[in-house]
Amino acid sequence: MLEQLEKPFGSFPAILQRWAKEQPEKVALRDVAGEVSWAQLHDRVERIAARLVETGLKRGQSVAILGLSSVNYALVFLGAVRAGGVAAPLTTSASRQQLEGMAKDSGAQHLFIDAAKRDELGPDFLPALDHIALEELDRWMAPEGTVAPPFNPDPKDHFNIIYSSGTTGVPKGIVHSHQMRWRQFAATATSYLGSGLPVRSLASTPLYSNTTMVAFLPPLLAGGSVRVMGKFKTVEWLGHAQADKATITMLVPVQYQRLMDEPAFDEFDLSTMAIKYCTSAPFSAELKAEVLQRMPGGLVEIYSMTEGGVVCLLACHEFPDKLHTVGRPAPGSELRVLDDEDRPVAPGEPGNLIGRSQTMMAGYKNQPDKTREGYWTDPEAGSDDDGVWQRMGDIGRVDADGFVELVGRAKDMIISGGFNIYPSDLEAELEKDERVAEAAVIGVPSRQWGETPFGFVRLADGVAEDQVADIMGAMNARVGKTQRLSALHPIAEMPRSHIGKLLKTELRERADTLLG
């Protein structure tokens, strides 16, 4: 299998089929309801794919999935890809309006949905789509033994759409190609096989998140087993890690923090854990050090974007003196640091990070203008170089050893629970309320979420301060769960510079005082 994974391009479905033939009885997927073997995985993926094609799925068409992570969710994701479609997992925390926008944007005809979301959204949710209950997947799929029509992926074929989580409007659909996913994950699977590491992964972040793909796709390409968790709970995670003898996991910083805070943490045997990943949000040096001290195995931080750009890796266990950084660009990745005029900064000076790699998105679904906005094009690129780089949205510096230190974020983006939240979107949403003359939102530290949105409003004339709680409640009802304000405070005047720029540093100081 190594020789197949080492090729410049290959077929995900074909690799999974080969593993099913080589190890039919080995466990491939697990959840709280049970497990499926590799033979069962192959059979069910084929049957799902066959039924999708039979019911009208066209090559390159999306398949929407909505619900908590489960074995059936994972099978639909893989079945959509096997059928020649595009897996389009939808964000469970999004508002109804956002979900409707995502489904329409994706172009999906099929919607696989679990009972909880179906009950929450009601029978009038997306009536034009073909709804399939995830709990009834076995009854819906084609008969046992059915094989789907052949599908040989082209490198440019779309593999999945990951919807961004940081907007109050319709989130942007980030499209990844088969080539991009192959370059991203075949090498990781190769490293697992080359090391002789037993591949048993514990995936506890949602399958609609790009973060989770690291704990889902490479372990399967390596013929391993993956447990998917519907919701992360510390004691349950620890129990699964111990019982499964998990060797690989991916967690976001707030999950590591919750594990470190769990009183029962030291009662569990995690000795089989070989490699732990982290990404999606700022990971403090202090927390990295605690994780290294208390959890067995290596710890690797990944810095990148769902859109692509540079990929930086920090093997924390190898560079304990660099825990304040996000590591160095991985092989095949390039990084530059530019000032606000897009000119290179002096070595060691902070600036706007831009990057490129072999794992760049194909673009935003149906939004070519937004795609171009996120790019920086090198004016000095040669004819054999398209010169396109991704703006990373972060401010950072590179030290003398080539390690990248993040010092700030462009546009004051908030990262809560591993998901991006843009203050400007929340401010615009607050200002839709006639009682609000002006709004500002910042991120404040949260032990539970890493960061959480915290708002200030200057009220319209004649509006009493006792209206603020109602304003916050009304706004939180309109946005996705991850975007909800944790607090909202009235303010007489917004602090501004002499040129009228809003001084969010002063708002952060005020928030610190209010939070004690």
Coordinates of N, CA, C and O in Angstrom, one line a residue, residues 342-440:
D342 N 2.3 45.9 1.5 CA 2.7 44.7 0.8 C 4.1 44.6 0.4 O 4.5 44.0 -0.6
R343 N 5.0 45.3 1.2 CA 6.4 45.2 1.0 C 7.0 44.4 2.1 O 6.6 44.3 3.2
P344 N 8.1 43.6 1.7 CA 8.7 42.7 2.7 C 9.3 43.5 3.9 O 9.8 44.6 3.8
V345 N 9.1 43.0 5.1 CA 9.6 43.7 6.3 C 11.0 43.2 6.6 O 11.5 42.2 6.0
A346 N 11.7 43.9 7.4 CA 13.1 43.5 7.8 C 13.0 42.1 8.6 O 12.0 41.9 9.3
P347 N 14.1 41.3 8.6 CA 14.1 40.1 9.3 C 13.8 40.3 10.8 O 14.4 41.2 11.4
G348 N 12.9 39.5 11.3 CA 12.6 39.6 12.8 C 11.5 40.6 13.1 O 11.0 40.6 14.2
E349 N 11.1 41.4 12.1 CA 10.1 42.4 12.3 C 8.7 41.8 12.1 O 8.5 41.0 11.2
P350 N 7.7 42.3 12.8 CA 6.3 41.7 12.6 C 5.7 42.3 11.4 O 6.0 43.5 10.9
G351 N 4.8 41.6 10.8 CA 4.1 42.0 9.6 C 2.9 41.1 9.3 O 2.7 40.1 10.0
N352 N 2.3 41.3 8.1 CA 1.2 40.5 7.7 C 1.7 39.2 7.0 O 2.5 39.3 6.1
L353 N 1.2 38.0 7.5 CA 1.7 36.8 7.0 C 1.0 36.4 5.7 O -0.3 36.5 5.6
I354 N 1.7 36.0 4.7 CA 1.1 35.4 3.5 C 1.9 34.1 3.3 O 3.0 33.9 3.7
G355 N 1.2 33.1 2.6 CA 1.8 31.8 2.4 C 1.2 31.1 1.2 O 0.2 31.4 0.7
R356 N 1.9 30.1 0.8 CA 1.4 29.2 -0.2 C 2.0 27.8 0.0 O 3.1 27.6 0.6
S357 N 1.3 26.8 -0.5 CA 1.7 25.4 -0.4 C 1.1 24.6 -1.4 O 0.3 25.1 -2.3
Q358 N 1.2 23.3 -1.4 CA 0.6 22.4 -2.3 C -0.9 22.1 -1.9 O -1.6 21.3 -2.5
T359 N -1.2 22.6 -0.7 CA -2.6 22.3 -0.2 C -3.4 23.6 -0.1 O -3.9 24.0 0.9
M360 N -3.6 24.2 -1.3 CA -4.4 25.4 -1.4 C -5.8 25.0 -1.8 O -6.0 24.1 -2.6
M361 N -6.8 25.8 -1.4 CA -8.2 25.5 -1.8 C -8.4 25.8 -3.3 O -7.6 26.5 -3.9
A362 N -9.5 25.2 -3.8 CA -9.8 25.5 -5.2 C -10.5 26.8 -5.3 O -10.7 27.3 -6.4
G363 N -11.0 27.3 -4.2 CA -11.7 28.6 -4.2 C -12.9 28.6 -3.3 O -13.3 27.5 -2.8
Y364 N -13.6 29.7 -3.1 CA -14.8 29.8 -2.4 C -15.9 29.4 -3.4 O -16.0 29.9 -4.5
K365 N -16.8 28.5 -3.0 CA -18.0 28.1 -3.8 C -18.8 29.3 -4.2 O -19.3 30.1 -3.4
N366 N -18.9 29.5 -5.5 CA -19.8 30.6 -6.1 C -19.4 32.0 -5.7 O -20.2 32.9 -5.9
Q367 N -18.1 32.2 -5.3 CA -17.7 33.5 -4.9 C -16.3 33.8 -5.4 O -15.4 33.9 -4.6
P368 N -16.2 34.0 -6.7 CA -14.8 34.3 -7.3 C -14.2 35.6 -6.8 O -13.0 35.7 -6.6
D369 N -15.1 36.6 -6.5 CA -14.5 37.9 -6.0 C -13.9 37.7 -4.6 O -12.9 38.2 -4.3
K370 N -14.6 36.9 -3.7 CA -14.1 36.7 -2.4 C -12.8 35.9 -2.5 O -11.9 36.1 -1.7
T371 N -12.8 34.9 -3.4 CA -11.6 34.1 -3.6 C -10.4 35.0 -3.9 O -9.3 34.9 -3.3
R372 N -10.6 36.0 -4.9 CA -9.5 36.8 -5.3 C -9.1 37.8 -4.1 O -7.9 38.1 -4.0
E373 N -10.0 38.2 -3.3 CA -9.7 39.1 -2.2 C -8.7 38.5 -1.2 O -8.0 39.2 -0.6
G374 N -8.8 37.2 -1.1 CA -7.9 36.5 -0.1 C -6.5 36.2 -0.6 O -5.7 35.8 0.1
Y375 N -6.3 36.6 -1.9 CA -5.0 36.3 -2.5 C -4.1 37.5 -2.5 O -4.6 38.6 -2.6
W376 N -2.8 37.2 -2.5 CA -1.8 38.2 -2.8 C -1.0 37.7 -4.0 O -0.6 36.5 -4.0
T377 N -0.9 38.5 -5.1 CA -0.1 38.0 -6.3 C 1.2 38.7 -6.3 O 1.3 40.0 -6.3
D378 N 2.3 38.0 -6.4 CA 3.6 38.5 -6.5 C 3.8 39.2 -7.8 O 3.8 38.5 -8.9
P379 N 4.1 40.5 -7.8 CA 4.3 41.2 -9.1 C 5.6 40.8 -9.8 O 5.7 41.1 -11.0
E380 N 6.5 40.1 -9.1 CA 7.8 39.7 -9.7 C 7.8 38.2 -10.1 O 8.9 37.7 -10.4
A381 N 6.7 37.6 -10.0 CA 6.6 36.1 -10.4 C 7.0 35.9 -11.8 O 6.6 36.7 -12.7
G382 N 7.7 34.8 -12.0 CA 8.1 34.5 -13.4 C 7.0 33.8 -14.2 O 6.0 33.5 -13.6
S383 N 7.3 33.5 -15.4 CA 6.3 32.9 -16.3 C 5.9 31.5 -15.8 O 4.8 31.0 -16.1
D384 N 6.8 30.8 -15.1 CA 6.5 29.4 -14.6 C 5.9 29.4 -13.2 O 5.8 28.3 -12.6
D385 N 5.6 30.5 -12.7 CA 5.0 30.7 -11.4 C 3.8 31.6 -11.4 O 3.9 32.7 -11.8
D386 N 2.7 31.0 -10.9 CA 1.5 31.9 -11.0 C 1.5 33.0 -10.0 O 0.7 33.9 -10.0
G387 N 2.4 32.9 -9.0 CA 2.7 34.0 -8.1 C 1.5 34.2 -7.1 O 1.5 35.3 -6.4
V388 N 0.6 33.3 -6.9 CA -0.5 33.5 -6.0 C -0.2 32.9 -4.6 O 0.2 31.8 -4.5
W389 N -0.4 33.8 -3.7 CA -0.2 33.5 -2.2 C -1.5 33.8 -1.5 O -2.3 34.6 -1.9
Q390 N -1.7 33.1 -0.4 CA -2.9 33.3 0.5 C -2.6 34.2 1.6 O -1.6 34.1 2.3
R391 N -3.4 35.2 1.8 CA -3.3 36.1 3.0 C -3.8 35.3 4.2 O -4.9 34.9 4.2
M392 N -2.9 35.2 5.2 CA -3.2 34.4 6.3 C -4.1 35.0 7.4 O -4.7 34.4 8.3
G393 N -4.2 36.4 7.3 CA -5.0 37.1 8.3 C -4.4 37.3 9.6 O -5.0 37.8 10.5
D394 N -3.1 36.9 9.8 CA -2.4 37.0 11.0 C -1.2 38.0 10.9 O -0.6 38.1 9.8
I395 N -0.8 38.5 12.0 CA 0.4 39.3 12.1 C 1.4 38.5 12.9 O 1.1 37.9 13.9
G396 N 2.6 38.4 12.3 CA 3.6 37.5 13.0 C 5.0 37.9 12.6 O 5.2 38.8 11.7
R397 N 6.0 37.3 13.2 CA 7.4 37.5 12.9 C 8.1 36.2 12.8 O 7.6 35.2 13.4
V398 N 9.2 36.2 12.1 CA 10.0 35.0 12.0 C 11.3 35.2 12.7 O 12.1 36.1 12.5
D399 N 11.7 34.2 13.7 CA 12.9 34.4 14.4 C 14.1 33.9 13.6 O 14.0 33.4 12.5
A400 N 15.3 34.0 14.2 CA 16.5 33.7 13.5 C 16.6 32.2 13.1 O 17.3 31.8 12.2
D401 N 15.8 31.4 13.8 CA 15.8 29.9 13.5 C 14.7 29.5 12.6 O 14.6 28.3 12.3
G402 N 14.0 30.5 12.1 CA 12.9 30.2 11.1 C 11.6 29.9 11.7 O 10.7 29.5 11.0
F403 N 11.5 30.0 13.1 CA 10.2 29.7 13.7 C 9.3 31.0 13.7 O 9.8 32.1 13.9
V404 N 8.0 30.7 13.5 CA 7.0 31.8 13.3 C 6.3 32.1 14.6 O 5.7 31.2 15.2
E405 N 6.4 33.3 15.1 CA 5.6 33.7 16.3 C 4.5 34.6 15.9 O 4.7 35.6 15.2
L406 N 3.3 34.3 16.3 CA 2.1 35.1 16.0 C 2.0 36.2 17.1 O 2.1 35.9 18.3
V407 N 1.8 37.4 16.6 CA 1.7 38.6 17.6 C 0.4 39.3 17.5 O 0.1 40.2 18.4
G408 N -0.5 38.9 16.6 CA -1.8 39.5 16.6 C -2.5 39.0 15.4 O -2.0 38.2 14.6
R409 N -3.8 39.4 15.3 CA -4.6 38.9 14.2 C -5.2 40.1 13.4 O -5.7 41.1 14.0
A410 N -5.1 40.0 12.1 CA -5.7 41.1 11.3 C -7.2 41.1 11.5 O -7.8 40.0 11.7
K411 N -7.8 42.3 11.6 CA -9.2 42.5 11.7 C -9.8 42.0 13.0 O -11.0 41.8 13.2
D412 N -8.9 41.7 14.0 CA -9.3 41.4 15.4 C -10.3 40.2 15.4 O -11.3 40.1 16.2
M413 N -10.0 39.2 14.6 CA -10.8 38.0 14.6 C -10.8 37.3 15.9 O -9.8 37.3 16.6
I414 N -12.0 36.8 16.3 CA -12.1 36.0 17.5 C -12.1 34.5 17.2 O -12.8 34.1 16.2
I415 N -11.4 33.7 17.9 CA -11.5 32.3 17.7 C -12.1 31.7 19.0 O -11.4 31.7 20.1
S416 N -13.3 31.1 18.9 CA -14.0 30.6 20.0 C -14.2 29.1 19.8 O -14.9 28.7 18.8
G417 N -13.7 28.2 20.6 CA -13.9 26.8 20.5 C -13.3 26.3 19.2 O -13.7 25.2 18.7
G418 N -12.3 27.0 18.6 CA -11.7 26.5 17.4 C -12.3 27.1 16.2 O -11.9 26.8 15.0
F419 N -13.3 28.0 16.3 CA -14.0 28.5 15.2 C -13.9 30.0 15.1 O -13.8 30.7 16.1
N420 N -13.7 30.5 13.9 CA -13.5 32.0 13.6 C -14.8 32.8 13.7 O -15.8 32.4 13.2
I421 N -14.7 33.9 14.5 CA -15.8 34.8 14.6 C -15.3 36.2 14.2 O -14.3 36.6 14.8
Y422 N -16.0 36.9 13.3 CA -15.5 38.2 12.9 C -16.4 39.3 13.6 O -17.6 39.4 13.4
P423 N -15.7 40.1 14.4 CA -16.4 41.1 15.2 C -17.3 42.0 14.3 O -18.4 42.5 14.7
S424 N -16.8 42.4 13.1 CA -17.5 43.3 12.3 C -18.9 42.8 11.9 O -19.9 43.5 11.8
D425 N -19.0 41.4 11.7 CA -20.3 40.8 11.4 C -21.2 41.0 12.6 O -22.4 41.3 12.5
L426 N -20.7 40.7 13.8 CA -21.6 40.8 15.0 C -22.0 42.3 15.3 O -23.1 42.6 15.7
E427 N -21.0 43.2 15.0 CA -21.4 44.6 15.2 C -22.5 45.1 14.2 O -23.4 45.8 14.6
A428 N -22.4 44.6 13.0 CA -23.4 44.9 12.0 C -24.8 44.3 12.5 O -25.8 45.0 12.3
E429 N -24.7 43.1 13.0 CA -26.0 42.5 13.5 C -26.6 43.3 14.7 O -27.8 43.5 14.7
L430 N -25.8 43.7 15.6 CA -26.3 44.5 16.7 C -26.9 45.8 16.2 O -27.9 46.3 16.7
E431 N -26.2 46.4 15.2 CA -26.7 47.8 14.8 C -28.0 47.7 13.9 O -28.6 48.7 13.6
K432 N -28.4 46.5 13.6 CA -29.7 46.3 13.0 C -30.9 46.7 13.9 O -32.0 47.0 13.5
D433 N -30.6 46.6 15.3 CA -31.6 46.9 16.3 C -31.7 48.4 16.4 O -30.7 49.1 16.6
E434 N -32.9 48.9 16.2 CA -33.1 50.4 16.3 C -32.7 51.0 17.6 O -32.5 52.3 17.7
R435 N -32.6 50.2 18.6 CA -32.2 50.8 19.9 C -30.7 51.0 20.1 O -30.3 51.6 21.0
V436 N -30.0 50.5 19.1 CA -28.5 50.6 19.1 C -28.0 51.7 18.1 O -28.3 51.6 16.9
A437 N -27.3 52.7 18.6 CA -26.7 53.7 17.8 C -25.4 53.2 17.2 O -25.0 53.5 16.1
E438 N -24.6 52.5 18.0 CA -23.3 52.0 17.6 C -22.9 50.8 18.4 O -23.3 50.7 19.6
A439 N -22.1 49.9 17.8 CA -21.8 48.7 18.5 C -20.3 48.4 18.2 O -19.7 48.7 17.2
A440 N -19.7 47.7 19.2 CA -18.3 47.2 19.0 C -18.2 45.8 19.8 O -18.8 45.7 20.8

